PDB file of C-alpha atoms in Angstrom:
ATOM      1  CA  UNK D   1    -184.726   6.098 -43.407  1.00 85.00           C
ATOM      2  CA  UNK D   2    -187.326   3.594 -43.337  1.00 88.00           C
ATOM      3  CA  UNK D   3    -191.190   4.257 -42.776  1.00 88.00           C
ATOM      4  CA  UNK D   4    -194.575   2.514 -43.962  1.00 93.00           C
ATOM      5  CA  UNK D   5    -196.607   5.104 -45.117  1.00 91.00           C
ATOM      6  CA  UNK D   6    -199.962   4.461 -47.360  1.00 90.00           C
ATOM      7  CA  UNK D   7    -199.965   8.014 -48.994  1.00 89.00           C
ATOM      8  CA  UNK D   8    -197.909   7.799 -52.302  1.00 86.00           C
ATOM      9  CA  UNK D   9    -197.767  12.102 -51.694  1.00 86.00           C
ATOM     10  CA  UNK D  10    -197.097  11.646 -47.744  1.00 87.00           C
ATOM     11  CA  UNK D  11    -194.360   9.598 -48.302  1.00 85.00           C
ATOM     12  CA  UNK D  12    -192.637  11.460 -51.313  1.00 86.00           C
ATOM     13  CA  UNK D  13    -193.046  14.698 -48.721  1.00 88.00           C
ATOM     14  CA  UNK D  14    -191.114  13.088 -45.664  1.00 88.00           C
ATOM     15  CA  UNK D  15    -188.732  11.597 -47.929  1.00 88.00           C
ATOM     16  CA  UNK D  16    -188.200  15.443 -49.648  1.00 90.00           C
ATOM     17  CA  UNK D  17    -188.339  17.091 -46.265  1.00 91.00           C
ATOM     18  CA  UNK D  18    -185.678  14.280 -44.940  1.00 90.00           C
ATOM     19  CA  UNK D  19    -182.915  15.049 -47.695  1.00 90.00           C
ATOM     20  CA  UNK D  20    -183.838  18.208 -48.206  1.00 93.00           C
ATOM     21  CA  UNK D  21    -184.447  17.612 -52.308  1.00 90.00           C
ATOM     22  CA  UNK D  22    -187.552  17.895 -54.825  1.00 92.00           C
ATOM     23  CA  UNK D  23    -189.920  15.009 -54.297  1.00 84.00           C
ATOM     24  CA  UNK D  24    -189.289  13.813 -57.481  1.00 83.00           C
ATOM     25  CA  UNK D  25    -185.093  13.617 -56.557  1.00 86.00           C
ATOM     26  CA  UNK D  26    -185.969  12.515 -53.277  1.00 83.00           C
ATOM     27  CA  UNK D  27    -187.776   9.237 -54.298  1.00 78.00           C
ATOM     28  CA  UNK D  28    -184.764   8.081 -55.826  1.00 81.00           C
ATOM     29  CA  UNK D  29    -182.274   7.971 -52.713  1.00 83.00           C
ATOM     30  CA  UNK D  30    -181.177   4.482 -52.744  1.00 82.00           C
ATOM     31  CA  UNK D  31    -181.306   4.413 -48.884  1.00 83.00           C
ATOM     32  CA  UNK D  32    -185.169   5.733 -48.329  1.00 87.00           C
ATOM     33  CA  UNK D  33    -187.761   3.451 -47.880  1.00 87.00           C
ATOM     34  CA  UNK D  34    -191.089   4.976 -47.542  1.00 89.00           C
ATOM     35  CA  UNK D  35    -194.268   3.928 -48.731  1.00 89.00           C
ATOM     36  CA  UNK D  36    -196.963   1.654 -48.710  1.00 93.00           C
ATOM     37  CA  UNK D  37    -196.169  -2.131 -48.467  1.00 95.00           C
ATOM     38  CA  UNK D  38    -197.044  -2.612 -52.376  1.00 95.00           C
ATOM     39  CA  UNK D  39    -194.880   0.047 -53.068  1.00 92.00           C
ATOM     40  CA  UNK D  40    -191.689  -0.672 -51.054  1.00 93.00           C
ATOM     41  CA  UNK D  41    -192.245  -4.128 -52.703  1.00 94.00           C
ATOM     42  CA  UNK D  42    -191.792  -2.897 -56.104  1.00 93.00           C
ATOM     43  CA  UNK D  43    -188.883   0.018 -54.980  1.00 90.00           C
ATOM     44  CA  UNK D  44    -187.065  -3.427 -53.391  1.00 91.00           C
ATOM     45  CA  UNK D  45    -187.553  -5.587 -56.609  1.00 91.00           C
ATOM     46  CA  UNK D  46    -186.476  -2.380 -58.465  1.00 90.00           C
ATOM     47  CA  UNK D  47    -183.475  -1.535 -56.455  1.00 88.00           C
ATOM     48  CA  UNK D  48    -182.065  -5.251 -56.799  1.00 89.00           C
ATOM     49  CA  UNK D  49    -182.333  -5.380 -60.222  1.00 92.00           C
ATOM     50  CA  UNK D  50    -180.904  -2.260 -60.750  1.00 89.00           C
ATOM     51  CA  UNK D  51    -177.810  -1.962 -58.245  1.00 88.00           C
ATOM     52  CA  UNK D  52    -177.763  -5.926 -57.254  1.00 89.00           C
ATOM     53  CA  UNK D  53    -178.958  -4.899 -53.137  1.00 83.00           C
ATOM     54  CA  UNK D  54    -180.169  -8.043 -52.039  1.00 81.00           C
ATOM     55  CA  UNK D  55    -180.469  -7.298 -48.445  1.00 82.00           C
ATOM     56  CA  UNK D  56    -181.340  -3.728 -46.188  1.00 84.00           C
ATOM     57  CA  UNK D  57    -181.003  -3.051 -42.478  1.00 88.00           C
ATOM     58  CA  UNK D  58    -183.821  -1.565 -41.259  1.00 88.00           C
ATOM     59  CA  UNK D  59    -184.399   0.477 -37.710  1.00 89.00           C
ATOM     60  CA  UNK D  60    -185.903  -1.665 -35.244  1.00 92.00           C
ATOM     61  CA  UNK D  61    -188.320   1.256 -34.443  1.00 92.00           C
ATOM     62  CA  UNK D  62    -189.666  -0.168 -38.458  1.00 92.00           C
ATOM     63  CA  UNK D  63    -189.367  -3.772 -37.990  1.00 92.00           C
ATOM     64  CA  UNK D  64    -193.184  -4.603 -36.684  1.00 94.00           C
ATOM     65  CA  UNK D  65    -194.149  -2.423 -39.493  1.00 93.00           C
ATOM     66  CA  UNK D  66    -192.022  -3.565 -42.178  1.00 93.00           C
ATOM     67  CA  UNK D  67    -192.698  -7.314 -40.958  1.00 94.00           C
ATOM     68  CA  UNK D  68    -195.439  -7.635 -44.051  1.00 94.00           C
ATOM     69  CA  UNK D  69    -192.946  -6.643 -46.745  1.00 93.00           C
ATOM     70  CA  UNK D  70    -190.451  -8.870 -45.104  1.00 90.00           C
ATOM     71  CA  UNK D  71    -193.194 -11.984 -45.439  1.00 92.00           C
ATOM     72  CA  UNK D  72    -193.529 -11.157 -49.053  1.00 90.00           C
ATOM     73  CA  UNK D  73    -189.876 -10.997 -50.423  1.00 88.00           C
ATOM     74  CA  UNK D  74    -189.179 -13.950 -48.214  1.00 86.00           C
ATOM     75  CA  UNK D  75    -191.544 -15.964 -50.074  1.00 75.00           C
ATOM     76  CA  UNK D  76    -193.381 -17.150 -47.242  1.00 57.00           C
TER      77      UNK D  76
END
């Protein structure tokens, strides 16, 4: 589940309604991504220092979206 969303409360309410749990259990699904580019940027950095992903396969319905964050963590 993968969506760029610029409302830190938007995004922690389709990530609740998605898995069906409290926002504040929802956030921490290791295979959400929704928020805005700063914060999937930090959840990324978080997420691969604590559980070692170094890599996520995202929907292409995300991709154009997503194709900031992708510039950043790249290093480009």
């Amino acid at each position: 589940f993968a969506q760029v969303v610029e409302d830190p409360a938007e995004a922690a309410r389709r990530v609740s309604e998605r898995y069906r749990r409290p926002p504040e259990e929802a956030r921490l699904v290791p295979n959400a991504l929704v928020g805005s580019i700063d914060a999937l940027e930090e959840t990324l950095e978080a997420r691969r220092e604590r559980w070692s992903m170094s890599y996520w396969i995202l929907p292409t319905a995300v991709m154009e979206s997503m194709a900031p964050l992708v510039e950043r963590l790249s290093g480009s």
